[in-house]
Amino acid sequence: AQSVTQLDSQVPVFEEAPVELRCNYSSSVSVYLFWYVQYPNQGLQLLLKYLSGSTLVESINGFEAEFNKSQTSFHLRKPSVHISDTAEYFCAGGRCSNYKLTFGKGTLLTVNP
Amino acid sequence: GAVVSQHPSRVICKSGTSVKIECRSLDFQATTMFWYRQFPKKSLMLMATSNEGSKATYEQGVEKDKFLINHASLTLSTLTVTSAHPEDSSFYICSATTGTTEKLFFGSGTQLSVL
């Protein structure tokens, strides 16, 4: 079975600092990989995805993630965070991009002034 | 972009009450909808997959008689928590997709509190 592991349950950082949220997936099958963001009291929003092609994918708000097949990782990074980036971030993977995703347990990113 | 509307956003019920949660795709036809349960500090747990016009497929460990799912039309799926008890208190989220998109669209979730 597919599994997705987020190594950090909470990541506190100061505003304008860089951040990396870690995600590893099981390599038993090839998968599509996603990062979703959940702001307080809201549903999930797709942040970025890796389906194929370039292993470095970017979001419109400055986040990027790199698919690393050898390390089975899909870590999320941002060089300089804002307070508005405070949210829960979920890594997810699946055999299909729109079907039965397996989610990690989430990482709470808290950006402090 | 596509919108999935989920209602209610928050509901408090007495123990033993049956609670219905609706998930609607507002501007597209959702051939498949998914229902998830999210515990505090935990990830989303897929409960069931719902295809329009057919019976839902439940994940292992999810009681189908406890969590009734109806996907009667291409724009509406409902989850009914029957005879809810405090242990059923949770955040429930739906998602929807069509047969022609690569994307999943999520509802905003329903916080169910059973007292």
Coordinates of N, CA and C in Angstrom, one line a residue:
Chain A
A1 N 0.8 -1.2 0.0 CA 0.0 0.0 0.0 C 0.9 1.3 0.0
Q2 N 0.3 2.2 -0.6 CA 1.0 3.5 -0.7 C 1.1 4.2 0.7
S3 N 2.2 4.8 1.0 CA 2.2 5.6 2.3 C 3.0 6.9 2.1
V4 N 2.6 7.9 2.8 CA 3.2 9.2 2.7 C 3.6 9.6 4.1
T5 N 4.8 10.0 4.3 CA 5.3 10.3 5.7 C 5.7 11.8 5.7
Q6 N 5.1 12.5 6.7 CA 5.6 13.9 6.9 C 6.3 13.8 8.3
L7 N 7.6 14.1 8.2 CA 8.5 13.9 9.4 C 8.2 14.9 10.5
D8 N 7.7 16.0 10.2 CA 7.6 17.1 11.2 C 6.1 17.4 11.4
S9 N 5.6 17.3 12.6 CA 4.2 17.6 12.9 C 4.1 19.1 13.0
Q10 N 5.1 19.8 13.5 CA 5.0 21.3 13.7 C 6.4 21.9 13.3
V11 N 6.3 23.0 12.6 CA 7.5 23.7 12.2 C 7.3 25.2 12.5
P12 N 7.9 25.7 13.6 CA 7.8 27.2 13.9 C 8.9 27.9 13.3
V13 N 8.7 29.0 12.6 CA 9.8 29.8 12.1 C 9.4 31.3 12.2
F14 N 10.4 32.1 12.1 CA 10.2 33.6 12.1 C 10.0 34.1 10.7
E15 N 9.2 35.2 10.7 CA 8.9 35.8 9.4 C 10.2 36.1 8.6
E16 N 10.1 35.9 7.3 CA 11.2 36.1 6.3 C 12.3 35.0 6.4
A17 N 12.2 34.0 7.3 CA 13.1 32.9 7.3 C 12.8 31.9 6.3
P18 N 13.8 31.1 5.8 CA 13.5 30.0 4.9 C 12.8 28.8 5.7
V19 N 12.1 28.0 4.9 CA 11.5 26.9 5.6 C 11.5 25.7 4.6
E20 N 11.6 24.5 5.2 CA 11.5 23.2 4.4 C 10.5 22.3 5.2
L21 N 9.5 21.9 4.6 CA 8.6 20.9 5.1 C 8.8 19.6 4.4
R22 N 9.2 18.5 5.2 CA 9.6 17.3 4.6 C 8.5 16.3 4.3
C23 N 8.7 15.6 3.2 CA 7.7 14.6 2.8 C 8.4 13.4 2.2
N24 N 8.2 12.2 2.6 CA 8.7 11.0 1.9 C 7.6 10.1 1.6
Y25 N 7.7 9.4 0.5 CA 6.7 8.4 0.1 C 7.3 7.1 -0.1
S26 N 6.4 6.1 0.0 CA 6.9 4.7 -0.2 C 7.1 4.5 -1.7
S27 N 8.1 3.7 -2.1 CA 8.5 3.6 -3.5 C 7.9 2.4 -4.2
S28 N 6.9 1.7 -3.6 CA 6.5 0.5 -4.1 C 5.8 0.7 -5.5
V29 N 5.2 1.8 -5.7 CA 4.6 2.1 -7.0 C 5.0 3.6 -7.3
S30 N 5.0 3.8 -8.6 CA 5.2 5.2 -9.0 C 3.9 6.0 -8.8
V31 N 4.1 7.2 -8.3 CA 3.0 8.0 -7.9 C 3.0 9.4 -8.4
Y32 N 1.9 10.1 -8.3 CA 1.8 11.5 -8.5 C 1.9 12.1 -7.1
L33 N 2.5 13.2 -6.9 CA 2.7 13.8 -5.6 C 2.1 15.2 -5.5
F34 N 1.6 15.6 -4.4 CA 0.9 16.9 -4.2 C 1.2 17.5 -2.8
W35 N 1.2 18.8 -2.8 CA 1.1 19.5 -1.5 C -0.2 20.3 -1.5
Y36 N -1.0 20.1 -0.4 CA -2.2 20.8 -0.1 C -2.0 21.7 1.1
V37 N -2.7 22.8 1.1 CA -2.6 23.7 2.3 C -4.0 23.9 2.9
Q38 N -4.1 23.9 4.2 CA -5.3 24.1 4.9 C -5.2 25.2 5.8
Y39 N -5.9 26.3 5.5 CA -5.9 27.4 6.5 C -6.9 27.2 7.5
P40 N -6.8 27.8 8.7 CA -7.7 27.6 9.8 C -9.2 27.6 9.4
N41 N -9.9 26.5 9.8 CA -11.4 26.4 9.5 C -11.7 26.4 8.1
Q42 N -10.8 26.0 7.2 CA -11.1 25.9 5.8 C -10.8 24.5 5.3
G43 N -11.3 24.2 4.1 CA -10.9 23.0 3.4 C -9.5 23.0 2.8
L44 N -9.2 22.0 2.1 CA -7.9 21.9 1.5 C -7.8 22.6 0.1
Q45 N -6.7 23.2 -0.1 CA -6.4 23.8 -1.4 C -5.1 23.3 -2.0
L46 N -5.2 23.0 -3.3 CA -4.0 22.5 -3.9 C -2.9 23.6 -4.0
L47 N -1.7 23.2 -3.5 CA -0.6 24.2 -3.5 C 0.3 24.0 -4.8
L48 N 0.7 22.7 -5.0 CA 1.4 22.4 -6.2 C 1.4 20.9 -6.3
K49 N 1.8 20.4 -7.5 CA 1.8 19.0 -7.8 C 2.9 18.6 -8.8
Y50 N 3.3 17.4 -8.6 CA 4.2 16.8 -9.6 C 3.5 15.6 -10.3
L51 N 3.4 15.7 -11.6 CA 2.8 14.6 -12.3 C 3.8 14.0 -13.2
S52 N 4.6 14.8 -13.9 CA 5.7 14.3 -14.8 C 6.5 15.5 -15.2
G53 N 7.6 15.2 -16.0 CA 8.4 16.3 -16.5 C 9.4 16.8 -15.5
S54 N 9.5 18.1 -15.4 CA 10.5 18.8 -14.6 C 10.2 18.4 -13.1
T55 N 11.3 18.0 -12.4 CA 11.2 17.5 -11.0 C 11.0 18.7 -10.1
L56 N 11.2 19.9 -10.5 CA 11.0 21.0 -9.6 C 9.7 21.7 -10.0
V57 N 8.8 21.8 -9.1 CA 7.5 22.4 -9.4 C 7.3 23.6 -8.4
E58 N 6.6 24.6 -8.9 CA 6.5 25.9 -8.1 C 5.0 26.2 -8.0
S59 N 4.7 26.9 -6.9 CA 3.4 27.5 -6.7 C 3.4 29.0 -7.0
I60 N 2.2 29.6 -7.1 CA 2.2 31.0 -7.4 C 2.6 31.9 -6.2
N61 N 2.6 31.3 -5.0 CA 2.9 32.1 -3.8 C 4.3 31.9 -3.3
G62 N 5.2 31.4 -4.1 CA 6.6 31.3 -3.7 C 7.1 30.0 -3.2
F63 N 6.2 29.0 -3.0 CA 6.6 27.7 -2.6 C 7.1 26.9 -3.8
E64 N 8.0 25.9 -3.5 CA 8.5 25.0 -4.5 C 8.7 23.7 -3.9
A65 N 8.7 22.6 -4.7 CA 8.9 21.3 -4.2 C 9.7 20.5 -5.3
E66 N 10.6 19.7 -4.9 CA 11.4 18.9 -5.8 C 11.1 17.4 -5.6
F67 N 10.8 16.8 -6.7 CA 10.6 15.3 -6.7 C 12.0 14.7 -6.8
N68 N 12.3 13.9 -5.8 CA 13.6 13.2 -5.8 C 13.4 11.7 -5.7
K69 N 13.5 11.1 -6.8 CA 13.2 9.7 -6.9 C 14.1 8.8 -6.1
S70 N 15.4 9.1 -6.1 CA 16.4 8.3 -5.4 C 16.2 8.4 -3.9
Q71 N 15.7 9.5 -3.4 CA 15.5 9.7 -2.0 C 14.0 9.5 -1.6
T72 N 13.2 9.2 -2.6 CA 11.7 9.1 -2.4 C 11.2 10.3 -1.6
S73 N 11.6 11.5 -2.0 CA 11.1 12.6 -1.2 C 10.5 13.7 -2.2
F74 N 9.7 14.5 -1.5 CA 9.0 15.6 -2.2 C 8.9 16.8 -1.2
H75 N 10.0 17.3 -0.8 CA 10.0 18.3 0.3 C 9.5 19.7 -0.3
L76 N 8.8 20.4 0.6 CA 8.3 21.7 0.2 C 9.2 22.8 0.8
R77 N 9.5 23.8 0.0 CA 10.4 24.8 0.5 C 9.9 26.2 0.1
K78 N 10.3 27.2 0.9 CA 10.1 28.6 0.6 C 11.2 29.4 1.1
P79 N 11.9 30.2 0.3 CA 13.0 30.9 0.8 C 12.8 32.0 1.9
S80 N 11.5 32.5 1.9 CA 11.2 33.6 2.8 C 9.7 33.6 3.1
V81 N 9.4 33.2 4.3 CA 7.9 33.0 4.6 C 7.3 34.3 5.2
H82 N 6.0 34.3 5.0 CA 5.2 35.4 5.6 C 4.3 34.9 6.6
I83 N 3.8 35.8 7.5 CA 2.9 35.4 8.5 C 1.6 34.7 7.9
S84 N 1.2 35.2 6.8 CA 0.1 34.6 6.1 C 0.3 33.2 5.6
D85 N 1.5 32.7 5.7 CA 1.8 31.3 5.3 C 1.4 30.3 6.4
T86 N 1.1 30.9 7.6 CA 0.7 30.0 8.7 C -0.5 29.1 8.3
A87 N -0.3 27.8 8.4 CA -1.4 26.9 8.0 C -0.9 25.5 8.2
E88 N -1.8 24.5 8.0 CA -1.4 23.1 8.0 C -1.1 22.7 6.5
Y89 N 0.0 22.0 6.3 CA 0.4 21.6 5.0 C 0.4 20.1 4.9
F90 N -0.3 19.5 3.9 CA -0.4 18.1 3.7 C 0.3 17.7 2.4
C91 N 1.1 16.7 2.6 CA 1.7 16.0 1.4 C 0.8 14.8 1.0
A92 N 0.6 14.6 -0.2 CA -0.3 13.5 -0.6 C 0.3 12.8 -1.9
G93 N -0.1 11.5 -2.1 CA 0.4 10.8 -3.2 C -0.7 9.9 -3.7
G94 N -0.7 9.5 -4.9 CA -1.6 8.6 -5.5 C -1.3 8.1 -6.8
R95 N -1.9 7.0 -7.2 CA -1.7 6.4 -8.6 C -2.3 7.3 -9.6
C96 N -3.3 8.0 -9.2 CA -4.0 8.9 -10.2 C -4.1 10.3 -9.5
S97 N -4.1 11.3 -10.3 CA -4.1 12.7 -9.7 C -5.4 13.1 -9.1
N98 N -6.5 12.3 -9.5 CA -7.8 12.8 -9.0 C -8.5 11.6 -8.3
Y99 N -7.8 10.7 -7.8 CA -8.5 9.5 -7.3 C -7.7 8.9 -6.1
K100 N -8.4 8.8 -5.0 CA -7.8 8.0 -3.8 C -6.4 8.4 -3.5
L101 N -6.3 9.7 -3.1 CA -5.0 10.1 -2.6 C -4.7 9.6 -1.2
T102 N -3.5 9.3 -0.9 CA -3.0 9.0 0.5 C -2.4 10.2 1.0
F103 N -2.8 10.7 2.2 CA -2.3 11.9 2.8 C -1.3 11.6 3.9
G104 N -0.3 12.5 4.0 CA 0.5 12.5 5.2 C -0.3 13.1 6.4
K105 N 0.3 13.0 7.6 CA -0.4 13.5 8.8 C -0.4 15.0 8.9
G106 N 0.3 15.7 8.0 CA 0.2 17.1 8.1 C 1.4 17.7 8.9
T107 N 1.8 18.9 8.5 CA 2.8 19.7 9.2 C 2.2 21.1 9.4
L108 N 2.1 21.5 10.7 CA 1.6 22.8 11.0 C 2.8 23.8 11.0
L109 N 2.7 24.7 10.0 CA 3.7 25.8 9.8 C 3.2 27.0 10.6
T110 N 4.0 27.5 11.5 CA 3.6 28.7 12.3 C 4.7 29.7 12.0
V111 N 4.3 30.8 11.4 CA 5.2 31.9 11.1 C 5.0 33.0 12.2
N112 N 6.1 33.3 12.9 CA 6.0 34.2 14.0 C 6.7 35.6 13.6
P113 N 6.1 36.7 14.1 CA 6.7 38.0 13.7 C 8.1 38.2 14.4
Chain B
G1 N -12.5 28.8 -11.1 CA -12.2 27.3 -10.9 C -13.5 26.6 -10.4
A2 N -13.4 25.3 -10.4 CA -14.5 24.5 -9.9 C -14.7 24.7 -8.4
V3 N -16.0 24.7 -8.0 CA -16.4 24.9 -6.6 C -17.2 23.8 -6.1
V4 N -16.8 23.3 -4.9 CA -17.5 22.3 -4.1 C -18.0 22.9 -2.9
S5 N -19.3 22.9 -2.7 CA -20.0 23.5 -1.5 C -20.4 22.4 -0.5
Q6 N -20.0 22.6 0.7 CA -20.3 21.6 1.7 C -21.1 22.2 2.8
H7 N -22.2 21.6 3.2 CA -23.0 22.2 4.3 C -23.5 21.1 5.2
P8 N -23.7 21.4 6.5 CA -23.4 22.6 7.1 C -21.9 22.7 7.4
S9 N -21.4 23.9 7.7 CA -20.0 24.0 8.1 C -19.7 23.6 9.5
R10 N -20.7 23.7 10.3 CA -20.6 23.4 11.7 C -21.9 22.9 12.2
V11 N -21.9 21.9 13.0 CA -23.2 21.4 13.6 C -22.9 20.7 14.9
I12 N -23.8 21.0 15.9 CA -23.7 20.4 17.2 C -25.0 19.6 17.4
C13 N -24.8 18.4 17.8 CA -26.0 17.5 17.9 C -25.9 16.8 19.2
K14 N -27.1 16.4 19.7 CA -27.2 15.5 20.8 C -26.9 14.1 20.4
S15 N -26.4 13.4 21.3 CA -26.0 12.0 21.1 C -27.3 11.2 20.7
G16 N -27.2 10.4 19.7 CA -28.3 9.6 19.2 C -29.0 10.2 17.9
T17 N -28.6 11.4 17.6 CA -29.2 12.1 16.4 C -28.5 11.7 15.2
S18 N -29.3 11.6 14.1 CA -28.7 11.3 12.8 C -28.4 12.7 12.1
V19 N -27.3 12.8 11.5 CA -26.8 14.1 11.0 C -26.5 13.9 9.5
K20 N -27.0 14.8 8.7 CA -26.8 14.7 7.2 C -25.9 15.8 6.8
I21 N -24.8 15.5 6.0 CA -23.9 16.5 5.5 C -24.0 16.4 4.0
E22 N -24.1 17.6 3.4 CA -24.3 17.7 1.9 C -23.0 18.2 1.2
C23 N -22.7 17.6 0.1 CA -21.6 18.0 -0.7 C -22.1 18.3 -2.1
R24 N -22.0 19.5 -2.6 CA -22.5 19.8 -3.9 C -21.3 20.4 -4.8
S25 N -21.3 19.9 -6.1 CA -20.5 20.5 -7.0 C -21.3 21.6 -7.7
L26 N -20.8 22.8 -7.7 CA -21.7 24.0 -8.1 C -21.6 24.2 -9.6
D27 N -20.5 23.9 -10.2 CA -20.3 24.3 -11.6 C -19.8 23.2 -12.5
F28 N -19.8 22.0 -12.0 CA -19.4 20.9 -12.8 C -20.1 19.6 -12.3
Q29 N -20.1 18.6 -13.2 CA -20.7 17.3 -12.8 C -19.7 16.4 -12.2
A30 N -19.9 16.0 -11.0 CA -18.9 15.2 -10.3 C -19.3 13.7 -10.4
T31 N -18.6 13.0 -11.2 CA -18.9 11.6 -11.3 C -18.4 10.8 -10.1
T32 N -17.4 11.3 -9.4 CA -16.9 10.6 -8.2 C -16.7 11.6 -7.1
M33 N -17.2 11.3 -5.9 CA -17.0 12.1 -4.7 C -16.3 11.2 -3.7
F34 N -15.5 11.8 -2.8 CA -14.9 11.2 -1.8 C -15.3 11.8 -0.4
W35 N -15.4 11.0 0.6 CA -15.6 11.5 1.9 C -14.4 11.1 2.8
Y36 N -14.0 12.2 3.6 CA -12.8 12.0 4.5 C -13.2 12.4 5.9
R37 N -12.5 11.8 6.8 CA -12.6 12.2 8.2 C -11.2 12.7 8.7
Q38 N -11.3 13.9 9.4 CA -10.0 14.5 9.8 C -10.0 14.7 11.3
F39 N -9.2 14.0 12.0 CA -9.1 14.1 13.4 C -8.1 15.2 13.8
P40 N -8.2 15.8 14.9 CA -7.3 16.9 15.3 C -5.8 16.4 15.2
K41 N -5.0 17.2 14.6 CA -3.5 16.9 14.5 C -3.3 15.6 13.6
K42 N -4.3 15.2 12.9 CA -4.1 14.0 12.1 C -4.4 14.3 10.7
S43 N -4.1 13.3 9.8 CA -4.3 13.5 8.4 C -5.7 13.2 8.0
L44 N -6.0 13.3 6.8 CA -7.3 13.0 6.3 C -7.4 11.4 6.2
M45 N -8.5 10.9 6.6 CA -8.7 9.4 6.5 C -9.8 9.2 5.5
L46 N -9.5 8.6 4.4 CA -10.6 8.3 3.4 C -11.6 7.4 4.0
M47 N -12.8 7.7 3.9 CA -13.9 6.9 4.5 C -14.5 6.1 3.3
A48 N -14.8 6.7 2.2 CA -15.6 6.0 1.2 C -15.5 6.8 -0.1
T49 N -15.6 6.1 -1.2 CA -15.7 6.6 -2.6 C -17.1 6.4 -3.1
S50 N -17.6 7.5 -3.6 CA -19.0 7.5 -4.0 C -19.1 7.8 -5.5
N51 N -19.7 6.9 -6.3 CA -19.9 7.1 -7.7 C -21.4 7.3 -8.0
E52 N -21.7 8.3 -8.8 CA -23.1 8.6 -9.1 C -23.9 7.4 -9.6
G53 N -25.0 7.1 -8.9 CA -25.9 6.1 -9.4 C -25.5 4.7 -8.9
S54 N -24.4 4.6 -8.1 CA -24.1 3.2 -7.6 C -23.8 3.3 -6.1
K55 N -23.6 2.2 -5.5 CA -23.3 2.1 -4.1 C -21.9 2.6 -3.8
A56 N -21.8 3.2 -2.6 CA -20.5 3.7 -2.3 C -19.5 2.6 -1.9
T57 N -18.3 2.8 -2.1 CA -17.2 1.8 -1.7 C -16.6 2.3 -0.4
Y58 N -16.7 1.5 0.6 CA -16.2 2.0 1.9 C -14.8 1.4 2.1
E59 N -13.9 2.2 2.8 CA -12.6 1.8 3.2 C -12.7 0.8 4.4
Q60 N -11.7 0.0 4.5 CA -11.7 -1.0 5.6 C -11.8 -0.3 6.9
G61 N -12.6 -0.8 7.8 CA -12.8 -0.3 9.1 C -13.9 0.8 9.2
V62 N -14.5 1.2 8.1 CA -15.6 2.2 8.1 C -16.9 1.5 8.1
E63 N -17.7 1.7 9.0 CA -19.0 1.1 9.1 C -20.0 1.7 8.1
K64 N -20.4 0.9 7.2 CA -21.3 1.4 6.1 C -22.7 1.7 6.7
D65 N -23.1 1.0 7.7 CA -24.4 1.3 8.3 C -24.4 2.5 9.2
K66 N -23.2 2.9 9.6 CA -23.1 4.1 10.5 C -22.9 5.3 9.6
F67 N -22.2 5.2 8.5 CA -22.0 6.4 7.7 C -22.6 6.1 6.3
L68 N -23.9 6.5 6.2 CA -24.6 6.3 4.9 C -24.3 7.3 3.9
I69 N -23.9 6.9 2.7 CA -23.6 7.8 1.6 C -24.5 7.6 0.5
N70 N -25.0 8.7 0.0 CA -25.9 8.7 -1.2 C -25.4 9.7 -2.2
H71 N -25.2 9.2 -3.4 CA -24.8 10.0 -4.5 C -25.8 10.0 -5.6
A72 N -26.9 10.6 -5.4 CA -28.1 10.5 -6.2 C -28.0 11.2 -7.5
S73 N -27.2 12.2 -7.6 CA -27.1 13.0 -8.8 C -25.6 13.4 -9.1
L74 N -25.3 13.9 -10.2 CA -24.0 14.3 -10.6 C -23.5 15.5 -9.9
T75 N -24.3 16.2 -9.1 CA -23.9 17.4 -8.4 C -24.1 17.3 -6.9
L76 N -24.5 16.1 -6.4 CA -24.8 16.1 -4.9 C -24.5 14.7 -4.4
S77 N -23.8 14.7 -3.3 CA -23.5 13.5 -2.5 C -23.8 13.9 -1.0
T78 N -24.4 13.0 -0.3 CA -24.7 13.2 1.1 C -24.1 12.1 2.0
L79 N -23.6 12.5 3.1 CA -23.1 11.6 4.2 C -24.0 11.8 5.4
T80 N -24.6 10.7 5.8 CA -25.5 10.7 7.0 C -24.8 9.9 8.1
V81 N -24.5 10.6 9.2 CA -24.0 9.9 10.4 C -25.2 9.5 11.2
T82 N -25.4 8.2 11.2 CA -26.6 7.7 11.9 C -26.4 7.5 13.4
S83 N -27.4 7.9 14.2 CA -27.3 7.8 15.6 C -25.9 8.2 16.1
A84 N -25.6 9.4 15.9 CA -24.2 9.9 16.2 C -24.0 9.9 17.7
H85 N -22.7 9.6 18.0 CA -22.3 9.6 19.4 C -21.0 10.4 19.5
P86 N -20.6 10.8 20.7 CA -19.5 11.7 20.9 C -18.2 11.2 20.1
E87 N -18.0 9.9 20.0 CA -16.8 9.5 19.3 C -16.9 9.8 17.8
D88 N -18.1 10.1 17.3 CA -18.2 10.5 15.9 C -17.9 12.0 15.7
S89 N -17.6 12.7 16.7 CA -17.3 14.1 16.6 C -16.0 14.2 15.8
S90 N -16.0 15.0 14.8 CA -14.8 15.1 13.9 C -15.0 16.2 12.8
F91 N -14.0 16.4 12.0 CA -14.1 17.3 10.9 C -14.3 16.4 9.6
Y92 N -15.4 16.5 8.9 CA -15.6 15.7 7.7 C -15.5 16.6 6.5
I93 N -14.8 16.0 5.5 CA -14.5 16.8 4.3 C -14.9 15.9 3.1
C94 N -15.4 16.6 2.1 CA -15.7 15.9 0.8 C -14.8 16.4 -0.3
S95 N -14.6 15.6 -1.3 CA -13.9 16.1 -2.5 C -14.7 15.5 -3.7
A96 N -14.5 16.2 -4.8 CA -15.2 15.7 -6.0 C -14.3 15.8 -7.3
T97 N -14.6 15.0 -8.2 CA -13.8 15.1 -9.5 C -14.7 14.6 -10.6
T98 N -14.4 15.0 -11.8 CA -15.1 14.6 -13.0 C -14.2 13.5 -13.7
G99 N -14.8 13.0 -14.8 CA -14.0 12.0 -15.5 C -13.0 12.6 -16.4
T100 N -13.0 14.0 -16.6 CA -12.1 14.6 -17.6 C -11.1 15.5 -17.0
T101 N -11.1 15.6 -15.7 CA -10.1 16.5 -15.1 C -9.1 15.8 -14.3
E102 N -7.9 16.3 -14.1 CA -6.9 15.7 -13.3 C -7.0 16.1 -11.9
K103 N -7.9 17.0 -11.6 CA -7.9 17.6 -10.3 C -9.0 17.1 -9.3
L104 N -8.7 17.2 -8.0 CA -9.7 17.0 -7.0 C -10.1 18.4 -6.5
F105 N -11.3 18.5 -6.2 CA -11.8 19.8 -5.6 C -12.4 19.5 -4.3
F106 N -12.0 20.2 -3.3 CA -12.4 19.9 -1.9 C -13.5 20.9 -1.4
G107 N -14.4 20.3 -0.6 CA -15.4 21.2 0.1 C -14.6 21.8 1.3
S108 N -15.3 22.7 2.0 CA -14.7 23.5 3.1 C -14.8 22.7 4.4
G109 N -15.5 21.6 4.4 CA -15.5 20.8 5.6 C -16.7 21.1 6.5
T110 N -17.0 20.1 7.4 CA -18.1 20.2 8.3 C -17.5 19.7 9.7
Q111 N -17.6 20.6 10.7 CA -17.2 20.2 12.0 C -18.4 19.7 12.8
L112 N -18.4 18.4 13.0 CA -19.5 17.8 13.8 C -19.1 17.6 15.2
S113 N -19.9 18.1 16.1 CA -19.7 17.9 17.5 C -20.9 17.2 18.1
V114 N -20.7 16.1 18.7 CA -21.8 15.3 19.3 C -21.7 15.3 20.8
L115 N -22.7 15.8 21.5 CA -22.6 16.0 22.9 C -23.5 15.0 23.7

